[in-house]
Short mmCIF file of C-alpha atoms and ligand atoms in Angstrom, two decimals:
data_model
loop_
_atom_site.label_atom_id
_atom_site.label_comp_id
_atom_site.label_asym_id
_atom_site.label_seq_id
_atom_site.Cartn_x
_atom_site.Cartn_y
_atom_site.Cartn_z
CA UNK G 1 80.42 83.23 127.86
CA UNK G 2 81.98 82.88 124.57
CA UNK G 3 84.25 80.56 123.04
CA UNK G 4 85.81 81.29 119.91
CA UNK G 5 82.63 83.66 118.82
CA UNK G 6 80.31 81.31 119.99
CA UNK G 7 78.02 81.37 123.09
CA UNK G 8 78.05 78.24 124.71
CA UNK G 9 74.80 77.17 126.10
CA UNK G 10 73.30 73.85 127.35
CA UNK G 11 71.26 71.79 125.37
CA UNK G 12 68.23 69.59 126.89
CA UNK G 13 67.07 67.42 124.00
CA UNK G 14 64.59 65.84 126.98
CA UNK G 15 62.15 62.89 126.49
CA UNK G 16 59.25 61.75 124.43
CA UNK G 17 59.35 64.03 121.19
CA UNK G 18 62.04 66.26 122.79
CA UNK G 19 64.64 65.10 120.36
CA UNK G 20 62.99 65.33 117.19
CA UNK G 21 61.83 69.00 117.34
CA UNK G 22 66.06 69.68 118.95
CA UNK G 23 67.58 68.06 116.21
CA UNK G 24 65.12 70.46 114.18
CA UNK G 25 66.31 73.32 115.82
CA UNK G 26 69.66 72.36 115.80
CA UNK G 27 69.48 72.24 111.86
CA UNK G 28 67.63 75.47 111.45
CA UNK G 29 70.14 76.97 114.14
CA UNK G 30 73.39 75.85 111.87
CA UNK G 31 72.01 77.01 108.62
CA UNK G 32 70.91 80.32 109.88
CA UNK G 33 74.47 80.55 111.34
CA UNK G 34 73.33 81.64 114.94
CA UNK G 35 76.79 81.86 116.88
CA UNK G 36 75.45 79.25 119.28
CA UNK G 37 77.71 76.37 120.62
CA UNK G 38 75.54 73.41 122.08
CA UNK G 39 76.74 72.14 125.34
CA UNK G 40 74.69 68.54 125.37
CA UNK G 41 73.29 67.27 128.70
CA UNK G 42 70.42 64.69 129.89
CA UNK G 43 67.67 65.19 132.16
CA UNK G 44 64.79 63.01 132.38
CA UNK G 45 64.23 59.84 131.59
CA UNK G 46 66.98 59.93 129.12
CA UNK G 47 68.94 60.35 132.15
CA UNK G 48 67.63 57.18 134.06
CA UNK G 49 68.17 55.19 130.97
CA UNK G 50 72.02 56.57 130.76
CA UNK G 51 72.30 54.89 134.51
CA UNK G 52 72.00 58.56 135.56
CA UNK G 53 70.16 61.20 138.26
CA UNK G 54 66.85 62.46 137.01
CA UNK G 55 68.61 65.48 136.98
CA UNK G 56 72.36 64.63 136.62
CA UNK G 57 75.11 67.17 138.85
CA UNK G 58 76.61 68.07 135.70
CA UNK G 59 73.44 69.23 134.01
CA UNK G 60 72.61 71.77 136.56
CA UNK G 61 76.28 72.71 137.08
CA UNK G 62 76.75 73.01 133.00
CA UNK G 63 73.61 75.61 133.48
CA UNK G 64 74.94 77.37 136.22
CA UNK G 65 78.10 77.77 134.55
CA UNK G 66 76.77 78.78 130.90
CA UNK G 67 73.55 80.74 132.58
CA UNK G 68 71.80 79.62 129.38
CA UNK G 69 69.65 76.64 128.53
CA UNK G 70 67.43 75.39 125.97
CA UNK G 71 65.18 72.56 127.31
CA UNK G 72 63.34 70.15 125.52
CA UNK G 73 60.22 68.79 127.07
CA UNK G 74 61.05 66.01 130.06
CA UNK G 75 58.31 63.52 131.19
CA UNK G 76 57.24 63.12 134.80
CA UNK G 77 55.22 59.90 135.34
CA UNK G 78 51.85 60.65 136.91
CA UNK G 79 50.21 59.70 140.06
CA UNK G 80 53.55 58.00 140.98
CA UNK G 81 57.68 58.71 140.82
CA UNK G 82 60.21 60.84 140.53
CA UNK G 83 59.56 64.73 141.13
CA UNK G 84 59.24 66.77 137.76
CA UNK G 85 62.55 67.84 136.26
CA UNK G 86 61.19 71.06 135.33
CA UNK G 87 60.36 71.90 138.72
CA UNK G 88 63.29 70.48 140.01
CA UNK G 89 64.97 72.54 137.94
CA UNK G 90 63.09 76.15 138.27
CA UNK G 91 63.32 75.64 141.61
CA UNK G 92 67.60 74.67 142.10
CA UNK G 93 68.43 77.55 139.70
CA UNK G 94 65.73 79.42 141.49
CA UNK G 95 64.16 80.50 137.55
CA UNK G 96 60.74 82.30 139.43
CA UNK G 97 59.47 83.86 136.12
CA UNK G 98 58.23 82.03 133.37
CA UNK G 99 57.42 84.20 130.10
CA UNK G 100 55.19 82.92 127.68
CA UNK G 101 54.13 84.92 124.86
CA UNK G 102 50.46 83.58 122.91
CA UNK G 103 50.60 85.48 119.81
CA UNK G 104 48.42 84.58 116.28
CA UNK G 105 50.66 83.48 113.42
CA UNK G 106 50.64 83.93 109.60
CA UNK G 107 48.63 81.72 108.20
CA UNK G 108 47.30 79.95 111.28
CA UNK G 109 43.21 80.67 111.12
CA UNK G 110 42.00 80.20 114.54
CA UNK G 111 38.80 81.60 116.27
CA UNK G 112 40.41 85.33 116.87
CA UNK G 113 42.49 87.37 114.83
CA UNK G 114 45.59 89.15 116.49
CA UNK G 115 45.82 87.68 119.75
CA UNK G 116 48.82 89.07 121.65
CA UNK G 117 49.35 88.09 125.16
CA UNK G 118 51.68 87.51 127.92
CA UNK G 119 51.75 85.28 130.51
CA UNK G 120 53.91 85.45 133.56
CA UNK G 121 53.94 82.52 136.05
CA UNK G 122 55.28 82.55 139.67
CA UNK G 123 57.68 79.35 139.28
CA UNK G 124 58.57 78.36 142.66
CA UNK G 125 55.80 78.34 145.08
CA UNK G 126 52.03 77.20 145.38
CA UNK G 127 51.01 73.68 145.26
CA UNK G 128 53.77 73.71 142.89
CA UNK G 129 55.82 73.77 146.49
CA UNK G 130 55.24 69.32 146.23
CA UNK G 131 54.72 69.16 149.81
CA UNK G 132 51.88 66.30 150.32
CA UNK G 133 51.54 64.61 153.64
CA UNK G 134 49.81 60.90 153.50
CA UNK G 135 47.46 61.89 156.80
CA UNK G 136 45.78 58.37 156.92
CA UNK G 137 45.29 55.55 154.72
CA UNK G 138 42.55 57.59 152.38
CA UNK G 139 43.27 60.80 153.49
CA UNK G 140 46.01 63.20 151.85
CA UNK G 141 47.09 66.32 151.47
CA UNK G 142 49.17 69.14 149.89
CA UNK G 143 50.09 72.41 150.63
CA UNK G 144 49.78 76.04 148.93
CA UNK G 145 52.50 77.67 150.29
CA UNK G 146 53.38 81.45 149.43
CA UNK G 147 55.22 83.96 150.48
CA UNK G 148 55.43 87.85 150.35
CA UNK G 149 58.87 87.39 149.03
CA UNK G 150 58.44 85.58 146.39
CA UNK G 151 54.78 87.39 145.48
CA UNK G 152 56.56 90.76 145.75
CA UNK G 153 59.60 89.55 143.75
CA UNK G 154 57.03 87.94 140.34
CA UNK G 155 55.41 91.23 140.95
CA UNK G 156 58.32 93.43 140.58
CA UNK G 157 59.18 91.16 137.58
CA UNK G 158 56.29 91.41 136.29
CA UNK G 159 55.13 95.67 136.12
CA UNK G 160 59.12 95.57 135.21
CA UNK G 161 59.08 93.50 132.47
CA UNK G 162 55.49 94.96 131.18
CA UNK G 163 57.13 98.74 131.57
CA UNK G 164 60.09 97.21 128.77
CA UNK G 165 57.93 96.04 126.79
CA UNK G 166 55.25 98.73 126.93
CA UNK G 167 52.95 96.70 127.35
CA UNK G 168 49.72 98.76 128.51
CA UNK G 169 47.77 96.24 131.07
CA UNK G 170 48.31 93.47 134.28
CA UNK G 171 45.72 91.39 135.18
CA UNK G 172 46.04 88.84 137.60
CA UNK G 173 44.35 85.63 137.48
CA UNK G 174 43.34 84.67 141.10
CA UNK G 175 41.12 82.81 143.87
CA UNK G 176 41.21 84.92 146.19
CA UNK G 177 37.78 84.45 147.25
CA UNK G 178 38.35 80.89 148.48
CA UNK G 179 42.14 80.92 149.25
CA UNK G 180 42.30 84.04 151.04
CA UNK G 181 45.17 83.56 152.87
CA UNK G 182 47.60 82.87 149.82
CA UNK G 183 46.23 84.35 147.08
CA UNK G 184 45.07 87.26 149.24
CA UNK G 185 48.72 87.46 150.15
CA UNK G 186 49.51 87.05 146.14
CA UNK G 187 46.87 89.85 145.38
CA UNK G 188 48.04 92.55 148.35
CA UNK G 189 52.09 92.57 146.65
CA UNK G 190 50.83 92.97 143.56
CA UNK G 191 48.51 95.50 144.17
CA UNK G 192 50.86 97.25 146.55
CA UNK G 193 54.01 96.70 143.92
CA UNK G 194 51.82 98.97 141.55
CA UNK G 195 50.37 101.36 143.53
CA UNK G 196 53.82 102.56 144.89
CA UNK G 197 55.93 102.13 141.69
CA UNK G 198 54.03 101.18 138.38
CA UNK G 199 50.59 103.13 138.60
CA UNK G 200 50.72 104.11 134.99
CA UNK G 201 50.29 100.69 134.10
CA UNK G 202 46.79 99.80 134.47
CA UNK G 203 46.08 96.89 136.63
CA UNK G 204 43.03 94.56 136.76
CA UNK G 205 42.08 91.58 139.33
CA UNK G 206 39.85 88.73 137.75
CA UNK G 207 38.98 85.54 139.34
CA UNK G 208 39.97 82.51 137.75
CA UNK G 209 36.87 80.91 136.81
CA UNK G 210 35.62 84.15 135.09
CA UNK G 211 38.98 85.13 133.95
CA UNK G 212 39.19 81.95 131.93
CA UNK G 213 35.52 82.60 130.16
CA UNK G 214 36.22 85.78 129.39
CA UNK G 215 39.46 84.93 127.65
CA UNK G 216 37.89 82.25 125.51
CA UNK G 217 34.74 84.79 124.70
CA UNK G 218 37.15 87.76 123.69
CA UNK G 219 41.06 87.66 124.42
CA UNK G 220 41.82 91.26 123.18
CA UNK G 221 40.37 92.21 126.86
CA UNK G 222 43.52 91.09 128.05
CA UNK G 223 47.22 91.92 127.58
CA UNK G 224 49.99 90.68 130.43
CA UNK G 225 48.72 88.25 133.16
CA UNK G 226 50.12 87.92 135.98
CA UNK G 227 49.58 84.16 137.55
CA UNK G 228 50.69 81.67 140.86
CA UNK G 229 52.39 78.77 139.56
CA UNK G 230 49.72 76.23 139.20
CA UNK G 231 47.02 78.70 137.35
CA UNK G 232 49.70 79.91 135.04
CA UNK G 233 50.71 76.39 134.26
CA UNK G 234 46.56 75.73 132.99
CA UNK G 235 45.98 78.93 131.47
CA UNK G 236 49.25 78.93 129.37
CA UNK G 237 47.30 75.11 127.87
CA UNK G 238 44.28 77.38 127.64
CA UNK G 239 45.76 80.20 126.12
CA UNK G 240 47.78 78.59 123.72
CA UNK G 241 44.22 76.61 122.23
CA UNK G 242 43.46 80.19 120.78
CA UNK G 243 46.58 80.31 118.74
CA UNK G 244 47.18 76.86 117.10
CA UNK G 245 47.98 74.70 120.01
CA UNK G 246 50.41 73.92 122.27
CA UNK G 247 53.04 73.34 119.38
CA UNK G 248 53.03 76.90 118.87
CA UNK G 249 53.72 78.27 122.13
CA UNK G 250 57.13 79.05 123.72
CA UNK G 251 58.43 79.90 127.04
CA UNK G 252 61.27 81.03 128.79
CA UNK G 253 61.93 80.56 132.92
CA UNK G 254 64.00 83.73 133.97
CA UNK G 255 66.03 84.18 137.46
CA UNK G 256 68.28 86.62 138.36
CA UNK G 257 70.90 84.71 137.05
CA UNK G 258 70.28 81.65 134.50
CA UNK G 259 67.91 81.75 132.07
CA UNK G 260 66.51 78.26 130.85
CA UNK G 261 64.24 78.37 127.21
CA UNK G 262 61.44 75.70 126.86
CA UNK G 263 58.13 75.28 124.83
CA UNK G 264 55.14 75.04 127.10
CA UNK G 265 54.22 71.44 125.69
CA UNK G 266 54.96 68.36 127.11
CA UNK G 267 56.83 65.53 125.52
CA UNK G 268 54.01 64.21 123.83
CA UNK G 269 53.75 60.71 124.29
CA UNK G 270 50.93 60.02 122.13
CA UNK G 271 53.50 60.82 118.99
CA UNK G 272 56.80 60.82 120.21
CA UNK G 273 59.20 58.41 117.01
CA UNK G 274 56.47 59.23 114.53
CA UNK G 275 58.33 62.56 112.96
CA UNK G 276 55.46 64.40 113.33
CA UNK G 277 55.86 67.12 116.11
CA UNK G 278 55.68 70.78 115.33
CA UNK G 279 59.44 72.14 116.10
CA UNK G 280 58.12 75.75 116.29
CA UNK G 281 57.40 76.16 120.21
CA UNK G 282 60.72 74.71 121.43
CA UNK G 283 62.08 77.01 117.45
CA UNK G 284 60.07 80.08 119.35
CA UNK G 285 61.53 79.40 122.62
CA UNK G 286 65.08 79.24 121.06
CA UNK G 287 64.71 82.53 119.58
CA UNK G 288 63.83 84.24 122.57
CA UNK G 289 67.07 83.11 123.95
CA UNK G 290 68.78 84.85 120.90
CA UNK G 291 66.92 87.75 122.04
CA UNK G 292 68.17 87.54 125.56
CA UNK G 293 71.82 86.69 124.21
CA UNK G 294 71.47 89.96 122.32
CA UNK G 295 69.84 91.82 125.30
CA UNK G 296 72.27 90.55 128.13
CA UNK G 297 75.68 89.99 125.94
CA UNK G 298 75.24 92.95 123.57
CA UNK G 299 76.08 90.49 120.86
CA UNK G 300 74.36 92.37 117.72
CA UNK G 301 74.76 88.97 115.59
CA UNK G 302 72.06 86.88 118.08
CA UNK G 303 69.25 89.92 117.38
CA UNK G 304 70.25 88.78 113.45
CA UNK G 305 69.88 85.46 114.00
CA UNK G 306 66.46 85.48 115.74
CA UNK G 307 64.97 87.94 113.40
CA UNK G 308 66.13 85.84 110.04
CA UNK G 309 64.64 82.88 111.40
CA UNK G 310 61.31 84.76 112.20
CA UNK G 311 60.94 85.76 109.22
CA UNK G 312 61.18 82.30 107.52
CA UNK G 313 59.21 80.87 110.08
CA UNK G 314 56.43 83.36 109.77
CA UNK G 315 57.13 82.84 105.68
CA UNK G 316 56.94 79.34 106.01
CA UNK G 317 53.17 78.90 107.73
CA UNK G 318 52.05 81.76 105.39
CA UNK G 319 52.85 79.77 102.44
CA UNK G 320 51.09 76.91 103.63
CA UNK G 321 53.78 74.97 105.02
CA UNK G 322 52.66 73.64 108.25
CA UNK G 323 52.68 70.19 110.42
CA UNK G 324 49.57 68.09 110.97
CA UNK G 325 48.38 69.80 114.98
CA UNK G 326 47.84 73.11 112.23
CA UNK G 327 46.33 71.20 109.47
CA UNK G 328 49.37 70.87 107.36
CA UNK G 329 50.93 67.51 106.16
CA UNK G 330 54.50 67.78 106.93
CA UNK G 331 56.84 66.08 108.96
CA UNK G 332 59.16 67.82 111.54
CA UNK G 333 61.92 67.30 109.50
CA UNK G 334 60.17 68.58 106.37
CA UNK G 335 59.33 72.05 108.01
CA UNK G 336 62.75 72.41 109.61
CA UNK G 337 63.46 72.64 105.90
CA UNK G 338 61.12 74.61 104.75
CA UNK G 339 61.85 77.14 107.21
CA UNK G 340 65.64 77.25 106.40
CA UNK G 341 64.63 77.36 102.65
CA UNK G 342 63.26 80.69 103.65
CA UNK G 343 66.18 82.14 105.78
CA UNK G 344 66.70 85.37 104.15
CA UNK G 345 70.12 85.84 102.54
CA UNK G 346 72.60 87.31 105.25
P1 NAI A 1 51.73 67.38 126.11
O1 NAI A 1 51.94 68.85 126.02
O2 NAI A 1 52.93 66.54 125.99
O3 NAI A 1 50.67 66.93 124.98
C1 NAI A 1 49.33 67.38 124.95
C2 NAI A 1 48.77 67.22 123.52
O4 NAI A 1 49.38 68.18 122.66
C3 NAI A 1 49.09 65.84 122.93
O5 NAI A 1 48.00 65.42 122.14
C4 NAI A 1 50.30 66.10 122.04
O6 NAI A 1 50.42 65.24 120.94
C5 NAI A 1 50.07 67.55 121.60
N1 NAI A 1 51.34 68.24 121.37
C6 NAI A 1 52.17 68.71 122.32
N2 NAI A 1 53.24 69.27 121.78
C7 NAI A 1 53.11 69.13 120.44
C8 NAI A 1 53.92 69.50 119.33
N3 NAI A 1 55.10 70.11 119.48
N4 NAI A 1 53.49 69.19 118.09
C9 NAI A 1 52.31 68.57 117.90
N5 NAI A 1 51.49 68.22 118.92
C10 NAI A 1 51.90 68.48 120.17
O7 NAI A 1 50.98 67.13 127.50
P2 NAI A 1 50.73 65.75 128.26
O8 NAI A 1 50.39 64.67 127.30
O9 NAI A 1 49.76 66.14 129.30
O10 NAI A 1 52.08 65.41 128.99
C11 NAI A 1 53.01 64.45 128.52
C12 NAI A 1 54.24 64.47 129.41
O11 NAI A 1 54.92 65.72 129.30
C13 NAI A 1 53.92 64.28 130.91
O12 NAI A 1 54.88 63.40 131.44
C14 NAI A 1 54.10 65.66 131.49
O13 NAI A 1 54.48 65.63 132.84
C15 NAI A 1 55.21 66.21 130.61
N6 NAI A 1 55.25 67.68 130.53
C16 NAI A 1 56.49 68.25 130.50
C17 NAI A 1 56.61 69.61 130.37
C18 NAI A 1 57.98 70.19 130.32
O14 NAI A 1 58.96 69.46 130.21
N7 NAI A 1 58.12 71.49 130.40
C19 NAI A 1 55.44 70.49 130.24
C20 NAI A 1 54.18 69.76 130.20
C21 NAI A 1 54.10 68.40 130.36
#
């Protein structure tokens, strides 16, 4: 949707260090004159505090309507309270693909050279599903819960999205071993989703405990992988360690109609008010939605957008310009600027 040459799309800022690395965004977004109209909303704690719903009605509905979102992290207290936002929210606007791309950067020196991978996460079901039954007073319980649906649908998805991309490999992450009811269930669509419709793409099966070795001992062995919720959610924290950290990481949550854009980090308690957050996952994560603007709106000036601030972002860490998690010694403010200092001239 479009007003006045602008897409309108919801805005998150979330919790913890959420705002600082939005406002950053929203700075780098206005000077590189992406035709993007922020529609504000809460979620979050930022929502209790406004007297609100964890996730406010007129969040969701603002994200149903615009079918775009770009989230900032949200916090979900542990051990106790409310359910997560984020899966409150994958699972309302029924968003069952997360996308997160783990690729090195410019200037980043990390173990391995030219790591490029893809992970896709089922986002609605597993123990992700948040149904735990108190059996007795020291006994509980929760429970994996998948479906052929939803296994064939992330699988479709998946040998789909690898096939656009042409992208050469699928492995899937699994314990099938142990749980062989769902992640048998997991492994038999995927298999059978390739062998009737993607069998030029090659497909592998690793279990999870290897899997993750072998990624840390040698990641160009892998290429897409294809994950249940829970193991993508660990192996994206995993993953992203070989690239520079979590504040280099974005992510996108896809369903068949909304789209919502996040970074896979958290809202980082530990230095949320300091000014020191890296803006460049939830940055990432909002130029993958110019991408999808582009891809799904045909709007030629998005594709601009995202590529100009690539480039100064990729400029920017290659000159040395980096926040503290990469060994740099700027602020979040002071990058935002020294990536728009590098937006190439329009
Ligand atoms: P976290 O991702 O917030 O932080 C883990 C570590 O990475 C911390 O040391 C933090 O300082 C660092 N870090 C994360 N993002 C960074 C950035 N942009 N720049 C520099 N350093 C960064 O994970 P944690 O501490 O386990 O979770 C904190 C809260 O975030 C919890 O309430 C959790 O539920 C929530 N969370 C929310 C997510 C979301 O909204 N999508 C995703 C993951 C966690």
């Amino acid at each position: 949707m479009a007003t006045q040459g602008f897409h309108e799309v919801v805005l998150i800022p979330g919790d913890g260090i959420g705002p600082e690395v939005s406002d950053a965004v929203r700075r780098i977004f206005a000077a590189a004159a992406a035709p993007v109209h922020w529609d504000e909303h809460v979620a979050g704690i930022a929502a209790i505090e406004g007297g609100l719903d964890v996730l406010p009605a007129a969040t969701l509905e603002a994200i149903e309507r615009h079918q775009v979102a770009l989230k900032g992290p949200c916090t979900t207290p542990v051990g106790e309270g409310f359910t997560s936002v984020n899966v409150q929210l994958r699972k309302r606007l029924n968003l069952y693909a997360a996308v997160r791309p783990v690729r090195s950067l410019p200037g980043v020196s990390t173990r391995f050279e030219n790591v490029d991978l893809i992970i896709l996460r089922e986002n609605t079901e597993g123990l992700y599903s948040g149904v735990e039954n108190q059996l007795t007073n020291d006994v509980v319980m929760s429970m994996k819960v998948a479906t052929k649906s939803a296994c064939t649908r992330i699988s479709h998805w998946a040998f789909r999205f690898a096939t656009q991309r042409r992208r050469k490999k699928i492995t899937v992450f699994h314990k099938a071993n142990i749980m062989k009811l769902t992640d048998g269930l997991f492994l038999r669509c995927a298999r059978s989703v390739h062998q009737t419709e993607y069998p030029n793409i090659d497909y592998q099966e690793t279990i999870i405990d290897a899997g993750c070795m072998k990624m840390v001992q040698d990641p160009s062995q892998f290429d897409v992988l294809l994950l249940e919720n829970l193991y993508g959610d660990v192996v994206s924290d995993l993953c992203a360690g070989l690239v520079g950290g979590l504040g280099v990481v974005p992510g996108a949550n896809f369903g068949d109609v909304a789209a919502v854009f996040e970074a896979v980090h958290g809202s980082a308690p530990d230095i949320a008010g300091k000014g020191i957050a890296n803006p460049l996952a939830l940055l990432m994560s909002a130029v993958m939605m110019l991408n999808h603007l582009s891809a799904t709106r045909g709007d030629e000036r998005c594709k601009v957008a995202a590529e100009r601030i690539k480039t100064a972002y990729d400029q920017a860490l290659a000159d040395g310009q980096k926040t503290r998690d990469l060994g740099g010694d700027l602020g979040t403010d002071a990058f935002a600027q020294a990536i728009n200092d590098r937006l190439p001239p329009l």
